[in-house]
mmCIF file of C-alpha atoms and ligand atoms in Angstrom:
data_model
loop_
_atom_site.group_PDB
_atom_site.id
_atom_site.type_symbol
_atom_site.label_atom_id
_atom_site.label_comp_id
_atom_site.label_asym_id
_atom_site.label_seq_id
_atom_site.Cartn_x
_atom_site.Cartn_y
_atom_site.Cartn_z
ATOM 1 C CA UNK A 1 -16.491 -1.738 14.354
ATOM 2 C CA UNK A 2 -15.514 -5.215 14.155
ATOM 3 C CA UNK A 3 -13.429 -6.530 17.327
ATOM 4 C CA UNK A 4 -10.789 -7.805 15.017
ATOM 5 C CA UNK A 5 -10.370 -3.711 12.602
ATOM 6 C CA UNK A 6 -9.781 -2.237 16.593
ATOM 7 C CA UNK A 7 -7.128 -4.742 18.379
ATOM 8 C CA UNK A 8 -5.696 -4.123 14.182
ATOM 9 C CA UNK A 9 -5.371 0.039 14.855
ATOM 10 C CA UNK A 10 -5.022 -0.837 18.432
ATOM 11 C CA UNK A 11 -1.275 -2.913 17.377
ATOM 12 C CA UNK A 12 -1.319 0.120 14.849
ATOM 13 C CA UNK A 13 -1.314 3.313 17.436
ATOM 14 C CA UNK A 14 1.940 1.050 19.291
ATOM 15 C CA UNK A 15 3.866 0.513 16.489
ATOM 16 C CA UNK A 16 3.316 4.946 15.940
ATOM 17 C CA UNK A 17 4.666 5.181 19.612
ATOM 18 C CA UNK A 18 7.925 2.702 18.712
ATOM 19 C CA UNK A 19 8.566 4.737 16.026
ATOM 20 C CA UNK A 20 9.228 6.723 18.003
ATOM 21 C CA UNK A 21 10.962 4.471 21.256
ATOM 22 C CA UNK A 22 11.841 2.055 19.220
ATOM 23 C CA UNK A 23 12.646 2.710 15.920
ATOM 24 C CA UNK A 24 15.779 -0.397 15.338
ATOM 25 C CA UNK A 25 13.134 -2.665 16.139
ATOM 26 C CA UNK A 26 10.904 -1.879 13.270
ATOM 27 C CA UNK A 27 10.939 -4.392 10.022
ATOM 28 C CA UNK A 28 8.491 -2.420 6.926
ATOM 29 C CA UNK A 29 7.617 -4.020 3.858
ATOM 30 C CA UNK A 30 5.433 -2.746 2.010
ATOM 31 C CA UNK A 31 3.433 -3.252 -1.829
ATOM 32 C CA UNK A 32 2.016 -1.730 -4.898
ATOM 33 C CA UNK A 33 0.515 -3.466 -8.021
ATOM 34 C CA UNK A 34 2.162 -2.552 -11.035
ATOM 35 C CA UNK A 35 -1.033 -1.605 -12.731
ATOM 36 C CA UNK A 36 -1.063 2.057 -13.453
ATOM 37 C CA UNK A 37 0.505 4.361 -11.576
ATOM 38 C CA UNK A 38 -0.389 5.659 -7.309
ATOM 39 C CA UNK A 39 -2.697 8.391 -6.916
ATOM 40 C CA UNK A 40 -3.846 10.572 -4.056
ATOM 41 C CA UNK A 41 -5.655 7.056 -1.775
ATOM 42 C CA UNK A 42 -1.300 5.041 -1.735
ATOM 43 C CA UNK A 43 -0.255 8.687 -1.084
ATOM 44 C CA UNK A 44 -2.583 9.063 1.928
ATOM 45 C CA UNK A 45 -3.382 5.602 3.102
ATOM 46 C CA UNK A 46 0.545 4.300 2.732
ATOM 47 C CA UNK A 47 3.391 5.986 1.628
ATOM 48 C CA UNK A 48 2.960 9.020 4.050
ATOM 49 C CA UNK A 49 3.777 6.099 6.595
ATOM 50 C CA UNK A 50 6.488 4.343 4.520
ATOM 51 C CA UNK A 51 8.280 7.649 4.280
ATOM 52 C CA UNK A 52 7.551 8.748 7.877
ATOM 53 C CA UNK A 53 8.777 4.797 9.046
ATOM 54 C CA UNK A 54 12.156 5.460 6.975
ATOM 55 C CA UNK A 55 12.401 9.510 8.855
ATOM 56 C CA UNK A 56 11.890 7.435 12.022
ATOM 57 C CA UNK A 57 15.117 5.800 11.317
ATOM 58 C CA UNK A 58 13.141 1.599 10.203
ATOM 59 C CA UNK A 59 14.164 -0.384 7.990
ATOM 60 C CA UNK A 60 12.311 -0.844 5.154
ATOM 61 C CA UNK A 61 11.322 -2.995 2.403
ATOM 62 C CA UNK A 62 9.693 -2.426 -0.501
ATOM 63 C CA UNK A 63 7.396 -4.098 -3.820
ATOM 64 C CA UNK A 64 6.618 -3.820 -6.657
ATOM 65 C CA UNK A 65 4.602 -6.532 -6.533
ATOM 66 C CA UNK A 66 4.557 -8.184 -10.063
ATOM 67 C CA UNK A 67 3.169 -11.049 -10.033
ATOM 68 C CA UNK A 68 -0.231 -9.738 -8.605
ATOM 69 C CA UNK A 69 -1.273 -7.868 -11.876
ATOM 70 C CA UNK A 70 -1.418 -11.884 -13.624
ATOM 71 C CA UNK A 71 -4.859 -12.353 -10.134
ATOM 72 C CA UNK A 72 -7.282 -10.878 -11.357
ATOM 73 C CA UNK A 73 -6.257 -10.071 -15.476
ATOM 74 C CA UNK A 74 -5.517 -12.605 -17.647
ATOM 75 C CA UNK A 75 -2.989 -8.857 -20.152
ATOM 76 C CA UNK A 76 -1.000 -8.067 -17.626
ATOM 77 C CA UNK A 77 -1.137 -4.118 -20.025
ATOM 78 C CA UNK A 78 2.855 -2.815 -20.526
ATOM 79 C CA UNK A 79 3.660 -4.387 -16.716
ATOM 80 C CA UNK A 80 7.301 -2.786 -17.776
ATOM 81 C CA UNK A 81 6.261 0.562 -17.385
ATOM 82 C CA UNK A 82 3.768 1.216 -14.738
ATOM 83 C CA UNK A 83 6.814 -1.270 -12.407
ATOM 84 C CA UNK A 84 8.342 2.382 -13.240
ATOM 85 C CA UNK A 85 6.606 4.383 -13.214
ATOM 86 C CA UNK A 86 6.370 3.181 -9.218
ATOM 87 C CA UNK A 87 9.923 2.572 -8.858
ATOM 88 C CA UNK A 88 9.629 6.672 -10.078
ATOM 89 C CA UNK A 89 7.204 7.627 -8.025
ATOM 90 C CA UNK A 90 8.675 5.768 -4.724
ATOM 91 C CA UNK A 91 11.877 7.746 -5.309
ATOM 92 C CA UNK A 92 10.237 10.370 -5.583
ATOM 93 C CA UNK A 93 7.602 10.620 -3.084
ATOM 94 C CA UNK A 94 10.832 10.467 -0.028
ATOM 95 C CA UNK A 95 11.718 7.283 -0.138
ATOM 96 C CA UNK A 96 15.699 7.400 0.065
ATOM 97 C CA UNK A 97 17.327 4.611 -2.587
ATOM 98 C CA UNK A 98 20.118 4.045 -0.873
ATOM 99 C CA UNK A 99 17.610 3.255 3.108
ATOM 100 C CA UNK A 100 15.016 0.995 1.326
ATOM 101 C CA UNK A 101 15.105 -1.562 -0.439
ATOM 102 C CA UNK A 102 13.544 -1.293 -3.729
ATOM 103 C CA UNK A 103 12.423 -5.445 -5.518
ATOM 104 C CA UNK A 104 9.712 -6.688 -7.736
ATOM 105 C CA UNK A 105 8.715 -9.787 -6.675
ATOM 106 C CA UNK A 106 9.080 -12.292 -9.580
ATOM 107 C CA UNK A 107 12.692 -11.720 -9.482
ATOM 108 C CA UNK A 108 13.441 -13.582 -5.940
ATOM 109 C CA UNK A 109 12.732 -16.742 -6.489
ATOM 110 C CA UNK A 110 12.986 -18.137 -2.840
ATOM 111 C CA UNK A 111 10.134 -15.597 -1.813
ATOM 112 C CA UNK A 112 6.654 -17.498 -4.250
ATOM 113 C CA UNK A 113 8.683 -21.162 -2.816
ATOM 114 C CA UNK A 114 7.834 -20.258 1.237
ATOM 115 C CA UNK A 115 3.947 -20.576 -0.760
ATOM 116 C CA UNK A 116 4.342 -23.970 -0.167
ATOM 117 C CA UNK A 117 4.826 -25.244 3.256
ATOM 118 C CA UNK A 118 2.391 -21.141 3.093
ATOM 119 C CA UNK A 119 -0.534 -23.063 0.997
ATOM 120 C CA UNK A 120 -0.376 -26.052 3.483
ATOM 121 C CA UNK A 121 -1.157 -24.407 6.360
ATOM 122 C CA UNK A 122 -4.558 -22.343 5.772
ATOM 123 C CA UNK A 123 -7.822 -23.654 3.900
ATOM 124 C CA UNK A 124 -9.276 -23.074 1.153
ATOM 125 C CA UNK A 125 -12.830 -22.604 3.462
ATOM 126 C CA UNK A 126 -10.627 -20.029 4.966
ATOM 127 C CA UNK A 127 -8.846 -18.888 1.236
ATOM 128 C CA UNK A 128 -12.751 -17.917 -0.200
ATOM 129 C CA UNK A 129 -13.758 -15.680 3.461
ATOM 130 C CA UNK A 130 -11.353 -13.370 2.532
ATOM 131 C CA UNK A 131 -13.513 -9.588 1.571
ATOM 132 C CA UNK A 132 -10.726 -8.167 -0.072
ATOM 133 C CA UNK A 133 -10.528 -11.357 -2.383
ATOM 134 C CA UNK A 134 -14.170 -11.356 -2.871
ATOM 135 C CA UNK A 135 -14.497 -6.726 -3.436
ATOM 136 C CA UNK A 136 -11.550 -7.092 -5.617
ATOM 137 C CA UNK A 137 -12.683 -10.336 -8.287
ATOM 138 C CA UNK A 138 -15.864 -7.904 -8.254
ATOM 139 C CA UNK A 139 -14.157 -4.690 -9.269
ATOM 140 C CA UNK A 140 -12.397 -6.541 -12.015
ATOM 141 C CA UNK A 141 -15.394 -8.266 -12.737
ATOM 142 C CA UNK A 142 -14.430 -11.830 -12.714
ATOM 143 C CA UNK A 143 -17.398 -14.591 -11.899
ATOM 144 C CA UNK A 144 -14.716 -17.089 -10.782
ATOM 145 C CA UNK A 145 -11.610 -16.075 -8.975
ATOM 146 C CA UNK A 146 -9.015 -17.981 -10.091
ATOM 147 C CA UNK A 147 -6.589 -19.837 -8.296
ATOM 148 C CA UNK A 148 -2.975 -16.891 -8.312
ATOM 149 C CA UNK A 149 -6.539 -14.853 -6.750
ATOM 150 C CA UNK A 150 -8.188 -17.325 -4.100
ATOM 151 C CA UNK A 151 -4.001 -17.246 -2.322
ATOM 152 C CA UNK A 152 -2.692 -14.222 -3.421
ATOM 153 C CA UNK A 153 -3.220 -13.081 0.748
ATOM 154 C CA UNK A 154 -0.673 -16.634 0.924
ATOM 155 C CA UNK A 155 1.128 -14.576 -1.224
ATOM 156 C CA UNK A 156 1.468 -11.460 0.121
ATOM 157 C CA UNK A 157 2.443 -13.171 3.177
ATOM 158 C CA UNK A 158 5.457 -14.790 1.179
ATOM 159 C CA UNK A 159 5.958 -11.935 0.408
ATOM 160 C CA UNK A 160 5.899 -9.899 3.972
ATOM 161 C CA UNK A 161 7.800 -12.925 6.108
ATOM 162 C CA UNK A 162 10.674 -13.815 3.638
ATOM 163 C CA UNK A 163 12.268 -10.762 4.912
ATOM 164 C CA UNK A 164 10.609 -10.529 8.416
ATOM 165 C CA UNK A 165 9.544 -7.654 9.047
ATOM 166 C CA UNK A 166 7.017 -6.454 11.336
ATOM 167 C CA UNK A 167 4.911 -3.543 10.360
ATOM 168 C CA UNK A 168 3.267 -2.443 7.337
ATOM 169 C CA UNK A 169 1.616 0.365 6.128
ATOM 170 C CA UNK A 170 -1.765 -0.622 4.805
ATOM 171 C CA UNK A 171 -4.936 0.687 4.407
ATOM 172 C CA UNK A 172 -7.775 -0.470 5.726
ATOM 173 C CA UNK A 173 -8.966 -2.501 2.872
ATOM 174 C CA UNK A 174 -5.596 -4.878 3.694
ATOM 175 C CA UNK A 175 -5.965 -6.090 6.489
ATOM 176 C CA UNK A 176 -7.529 -9.212 5.808
ATOM 177 C CA UNK A 177 -4.683 -9.609 3.982
ATOM 178 C CA UNK A 178 -2.477 -8.867 7.380
ATOM 179 C CA UNK A 179 -3.815 -11.203 10.094
ATOM 180 C CA UNK A 180 -4.222 -13.475 7.061
ATOM 181 C CA UNK A 181 -0.291 -12.758 6.855
ATOM 182 C CA UNK A 182 -0.204 -13.800 10.582
ATOM 183 C CA UNK A 183 -2.236 -16.344 11.147
ATOM 184 C CA UNK A 184 0.290 -17.851 8.828
ATOM 185 C CA UNK A 185 2.830 -17.321 11.298
ATOM 186 C CA UNK A 186 1.842 -18.524 13.782
ATOM 187 C CA UNK A 187 0.762 -21.230 12.569
ATOM 188 C CA UNK A 188 4.353 -21.454 10.748
ATOM 189 C CA UNK A 189 5.632 -21.158 14.011
ATOM 190 C CA UNK A 190 3.420 -23.525 16.009
ATOM 191 C CA UNK A 191 3.846 -26.524 14.146
ATOM 192 C CA UNK A 192 8.305 -26.194 12.789
ATOM 193 C CA UNK A 193 9.480 -23.462 16.097
ATOM 194 C CA UNK A 194 9.318 -20.040 16.366
ATOM 195 C CA UNK A 195 10.486 -18.912 12.953
ATOM 196 C CA UNK A 196 8.404 -15.430 11.785
ATOM 197 C CA UNK A 197 7.138 -12.348 13.077
ATOM 198 C CA UNK A 198 4.049 -11.831 13.111
ATOM 199 C CA UNK A 199 3.248 -8.293 11.563
ATOM 200 C CA UNK A 200 1.041 -5.105 12.708
ATOM 201 C CA UNK A 201 -0.175 -3.344 9.919
ATOM 202 C CA UNK A 202 0.540 0.336 9.636
ATOM 203 C CA UNK A 203 -2.402 2.185 9.891
ATOM 204 C CA UNK A 204 -2.797 5.274 8.237
ATOM 205 C CA UNK A 205 -5.197 8.080 8.730
ATOM 206 C CA UNK A 206 -7.643 8.268 6.673
ATOM 207 C CA UNK A 207 -7.614 4.237 4.505
ATOM 208 C CA UNK A 208 -10.664 6.142 2.913
ATOM 209 C CA UNK A 209 -10.509 8.507 0.752
ATOM 210 C CA UNK A 210 -12.579 8.416 -2.369
ATOM 211 C CA UNK A 211 -12.345 9.296 -5.883
ATOM 212 C CA UNK A 212 -13.104 12.968 -7.244
ATOM 213 C CA UNK A 213 -16.564 11.677 -7.965
ATOM 214 C CA UNK A 214 -17.001 10.033 -4.371
ATOM 215 C CA UNK A 215 -16.826 6.846 -5.491
ATOM 216 C CA UNK A 216 -14.140 3.973 -4.689
ATOM 217 C CA UNK A 217 -11.707 4.795 -6.317
ATOM 218 C CA UNK A 218 -10.305 3.471 -9.375
ATOM 219 C CA UNK A 219 -8.175 4.252 -12.334
ATOM 220 C CA UNK A 220 -11.912 2.533 -15.012
ATOM 221 C CA UNK A 221 -14.003 5.593 -13.811
ATOM 222 C CA UNK A 222 -11.122 8.357 -14.194
ATOM 223 C CA UNK A 223 -12.347 9.470 -10.745
ATOM 224 C CA UNK A 224 -8.505 8.781 -9.682
ATOM 225 C CA UNK A 225 -5.395 11.995 -8.650
ATOM 226 C CA UNK A 226 -2.639 10.580 -9.787
ATOM 227 C CA UNK A 227 0.885 11.711 -7.975
ATOM 228 C CA UNK A 228 2.135 11.972 -11.787
ATOM 229 C CA UNK A 229 -0.705 14.664 -13.094
ATOM 230 C CA UNK A 230 1.028 17.984 -13.525
ATOM 231 C CA UNK A 231 -0.097 20.974 -11.775
ATOM 232 C CA UNK A 232 -2.950 22.192 -14.567
ATOM 233 C CA UNK A 233 -4.183 18.183 -14.843
ATOM 234 C CA UNK A 234 -4.588 17.848 -11.210
ATOM 235 C CA UNK A 235 -6.136 21.049 -11.361
ATOM 236 C CA UNK A 236 -8.870 20.302 -13.567
ATOM 237 C CA UNK A 237 -9.553 17.131 -12.662
ATOM 238 C CA UNK A 238 -10.685 19.193 -9.307
ATOM 239 C CA UNK A 239 -12.750 21.025 -11.648
ATOM 240 C CA UNK A 240 -14.644 18.242 -11.964
ATOM 241 C CA UNK A 241 -15.735 16.303 -8.955
ATOM 242 C CA UNK A 242 -18.784 15.413 -7.971
ATOM 243 C CA UNK A 243 -20.225 18.378 -4.976
ATOM 244 C CA UNK A 244 -24.063 18.934 -4.415
ATOM 245 C CA UNK A 245 -26.069 21.442 -4.933
ATOM 246 C CA UNK A 246 -26.066 22.724 -1.540
ATOM 247 C CA UNK A 247 -24.479 26.370 -1.258
ATOM 248 C CA UNK A 248 -22.724 26.353 2.610
ATOM 249 C CA UNK A 249 -20.447 24.519 2.787
ATOM 250 C CA UNK A 250 -20.122 21.555 6.239
ATOM 251 C CA UNK A 251 -18.242 18.587 7.532
ATOM 252 C CA UNK A 252 -21.160 16.200 7.046
ATOM 253 C CA UNK A 253 -19.484 12.742 6.080
ATOM 254 C CA UNK A 254 -22.311 10.370 6.326
ATOM 255 C CA UNK A 255 -24.433 13.772 4.256
ATOM 256 C CA UNK A 256 -22.467 14.424 1.943
ATOM 257 C CA UNK A 257 -19.468 12.522 1.211
ATOM 258 C CA UNK A 258 -18.398 13.302 -2.096
ATOM 259 C CA UNK A 259 -17.983 17.379 -0.125
ATOM 260 C CA UNK A 260 -16.909 15.417 2.561
ATOM 261 C CA UNK A 261 -13.973 13.900 1.115
ATOM 262 C CA UNK A 262 -12.293 16.462 -0.692
ATOM 263 C CA UNK A 263 -12.246 18.215 2.758
ATOM 264 C CA UNK A 264 -10.027 15.597 3.494
ATOM 265 C CA UNK A 265 -8.203 15.851 0.923
ATOM 266 C CA UNK A 266 -7.743 19.639 1.910
ATOM 267 C CA UNK A 267 -6.813 18.585 5.427
ATOM 268 C CA UNK A 268 -5.092 15.963 4.945
ATOM 269 C CA UNK A 269 -2.350 17.821 2.984
ATOM 270 C CA UNK A 270 -2.331 21.399 5.354
ATOM 271 C CA UNK A 271 -1.809 19.413 8.443
ATOM 272 C CA UNK A 272 -5.496 20.375 9.451
ATOM 273 C CA UNK A 273 -8.572 19.513 10.643
ATOM 274 C CA UNK A 274 -11.235 18.256 8.110
ATOM 275 C CA UNK A 275 -14.264 20.220 10.424
ATOM 276 C CA UNK A 276 -12.308 23.352 10.284
ATOM 277 C CA UNK A 277 -11.706 23.761 7.228
ATOM 278 C CA UNK A 278 -15.495 23.879 6.487
ATOM 279 C CA UNK A 279 -15.898 26.644 8.624
ATOM 280 C CA UNK A 280 -12.895 28.511 7.276
ATOM 281 C CA UNK A 281 -15.079 27.010 4.065
ATOM 282 C CA UNK A 282 -18.517 28.076 4.589
ATOM 283 C CA UNK A 283 -19.808 29.234 2.480
ATOM 284 C CA UNK A 284 -17.830 30.164 0.213
ATOM 285 C CA UNK A 285 -18.764 27.537 -1.937
ATOM 286 C CA UNK A 286 -17.617 24.579 -4.058
ATOM 287 C CA UNK A 287 -15.521 26.969 -5.933
ATOM 288 C CA UNK A 288 -13.710 27.722 -2.533
ATOM 289 C CA UNK A 289 -13.402 24.199 -2.051
ATOM 290 C CA UNK A 290 -12.541 23.464 -4.904
ATOM 291 C CA UNK A 291 -10.468 26.149 -4.883
ATOM 292 C CA UNK A 292 -8.336 25.164 -1.600
ATOM 293 C CA UNK A 293 -8.010 21.722 -3.365
ATOM 294 C CA UNK A 294 -6.221 22.058 -6.095
ATOM 295 C CA UNK A 295 -3.663 24.652 -3.319
ATOM 296 C CA UNK A 296 -3.598 22.289 -1.347
ATOM 297 C CA UNK A 297 -2.305 19.682 -3.204
ATOM 298 C CA UNK A 298 -0.167 20.795 -5.669
ATOM 299 C CA UNK A 299 1.542 21.886 -2.854
ATOM 300 C CA UNK A 300 1.640 19.267 -2.050
ATOM 301 C CA UNK A 301 2.437 16.623 -4.505
ATOM 302 C CA UNK A 302 5.303 20.417 -6.196
ATOM 303 C CA UNK A 303 8.200 18.709 -4.640
ATOM 304 C CA UNK A 304 6.914 14.856 -5.692
ATOM 305 C CA UNK A 305 7.238 16.210 -9.003
ATOM 306 C CA UNK A 306 10.362 17.966 -8.931
ATOM 307 C CA UNK A 307 12.226 15.002 -7.427
ATOM 308 C CA UNK A 308 10.503 12.788 -10.544
ATOM 309 C CA UNK A 309 11.520 14.864 -13.411
ATOM 310 C CA UNK A 310 15.419 14.537 -11.450
ATOM 311 C CA UNK A 311 15.240 10.760 -11.385
ATOM 312 C CA UNK A 312 13.596 10.404 -15.040
ATOM 313 C CA UNK A 313 16.414 12.288 -16.544
ATOM 314 C CA UNK A 314 18.879 9.097 -15.363
ATOM 315 C CA UNK A 315 17.460 5.617 -16.359
ATOM 316 C CA UNK A 316 20.219 4.138 -16.158
ATOM 317 C CA UNK A 317 20.661 5.368 -11.543
ATOM 318 C CA UNK A 318 17.180 3.676 -12.025
ATOM 319 C CA UNK A 319 17.646 1.193 -13.207
ATOM 320 C CA UNK A 320 20.903 0.577 -10.902
ATOM 321 C CA UNK A 321 17.921 0.611 -8.184
ATOM 322 C CA UNK A 322 16.186 -1.649 -8.936
ATOM 323 C CA UNK A 323 19.279 -3.923 -9.577
ATOM 324 C CA UNK A 324 20.946 -3.318 -6.698
ATOM 325 C CA UNK A 325 17.339 -3.811 -4.541
ATOM 326 C CA UNK A 326 16.227 -7.132 -5.924
ATOM 327 C CA UNK A 327 20.246 -8.590 -5.695
ATOM 328 C CA UNK A 328 19.519 -7.880 -1.536
ATOM 329 C CA UNK A 329 16.323 -9.651 -1.368
ATOM 330 C CA UNK A 330 17.424 -12.462 -2.787
ATOM 331 C CA UNK A 331 19.986 -12.967 -0.482
ATOM 332 C CA UNK A 332 17.964 -12.713 2.057
ATOM 333 C CA UNK A 333 14.780 -14.089 0.583
ATOM 334 C CA UNK A 334 18.135 -17.862 0.062
ATOM 335 C CA UNK A 335 18.957 -17.365 4.225
ATOM 336 C CA UNK A 336 15.434 -17.419 4.615
ATOM 337 C CA UNK A 337 13.994 -20.113 3.077
ATOM 338 C CA UNK A 338 17.030 -22.232 3.770
ATOM 339 C CA UNK A 339 16.009 -21.746 7.472
ATOM 340 C CA UNK A 340 11.997 -23.189 6.828
ATOM 341 C CA UNK A 341 13.744 -26.070 5.478
ATOM 342 C CA UNK A 342 15.667 -26.490 8.188
ATOM 343 C CA UNK A 343 12.810 -25.980 10.589
ATOM 344 C CA UNK A 344 10.888 -28.395 8.652
ATOM 345 C CA UNK A 345 13.220 -30.959 8.515
ATOM 346 C CA UNK A 346 14.542 -30.532 4.252
ATOM 347 C CA UNK A 347 18.215 -30.545 4.670
ATOM 348 C CA UNK A 348 19.003 -33.523 2.992
ATOM 349 C CA UNK A 349 23.618 -32.533 2.837
HETATM 350 N N1 LIG B 1 -2.634 -6.496 -2.195
HETATM 351 C C1 LIG B 1 -1.612 -5.186 -2.441
HETATM 352 C C2 LIG B 1 -2.343 -4.936 -2.839
HETATM 353 O O1 LIG B 1 -3.562 -4.719 -4.191
HETATM 354 C C3 LIG B 1 -0.362 -4.940 -2.506
HETATM 355 C C4 LIG B 1 0.317 -5.944 -2.274
HETATM 356 C C5 LIG B 1 1.993 -7.044 -2.379
HETATM 357 C C6 LIG B 1 0.975 -5.210 -0.636
HETATM 358 N N2 LIG B 1 2.240 -7.589 -1.211
HETATM 359 C C7 LIG B 1 2.296 -7.023 0.356
HETATM 360 C C8 LIG B 1 1.951 -4.924 0.841
HETATM 361 C C9 LIG B 1 2.696 -7.220 1.113
HETATM 362 C C10 LIG B 1 1.293 -4.535 1.276
HETATM 363 C C11 LIG B 1 2.693 -6.280 1.633
HETATM 364 O O2 LIG B 1 -2.601 -2.471 -3.207
#
């Protein structure tokens, strides 16, 4: 485990403590890219933490990162459909549109304009080292990284800093981006005076959920359990999940990663430990493991499914949520850009 990770984990733990002691001091921003539907990886990696932050009383900013879609592909696909799906899933999962600002970053020009001063604060070598960017290029099967993908971590810094968020609930894969954001904030403040906070990641307990085949979750591999699946679709997906040939279920994350992943999912849904779940299932084998997982996931997602159905019944109200969110985001982004310009001495009239 690297020192950077350990330090990030310690800061994440401090945020958890603050949620109880001083939630009003927390402003959360996080984002999803609208390239498909949200799945269990998002749910356990970030969404549960968003909702927990909201319940603690923190201020909530939820970004639908539509510009990110064109970082690693030429064709954006049905971007409006994906934006809608993220909007619905986030609200269904518990974000309260009365308290949370949900917005799309292409609708907030001043946010994007922060890219200019921010880009001046980073080096090309630094950008080329970012492991998450490299991974994303690899997953997308691109051999030559485009300018927007290379600089995307800086765009993400703008996402986070435009509203001066100080906590970002993300999975572990996003840590390099949060580190980059901290560096941008620090360098800006050093050069022009204190404007931005250095945000901390709020890491989930289970940042690394695998797909049903035991490899990284990815829509293209068909190994994903989406939040919008029905109970039957979910059951079918779990039935097809990969296990191994050993009959007795044990908790052995290194030796039996596929089984461990399913145990972890059960434990996350039920709030128990994976060791205990393994012991309880024991020689019930893969069949019982999958049965228990299906019940656990379907119980966990049942309220989401009910809310989703309700939300889809009132499309006008959904439009309103996004309209209000974009308005609010624009107000704050304009104010921050003014502050940035004046810190930089770029106010003339
Ligand atoms: N890059 C994130 C992802 O791929 C999504 C994202 C965009 C984000 N902007 C953000 C996450 C700001 C946290 C904060 O999942």
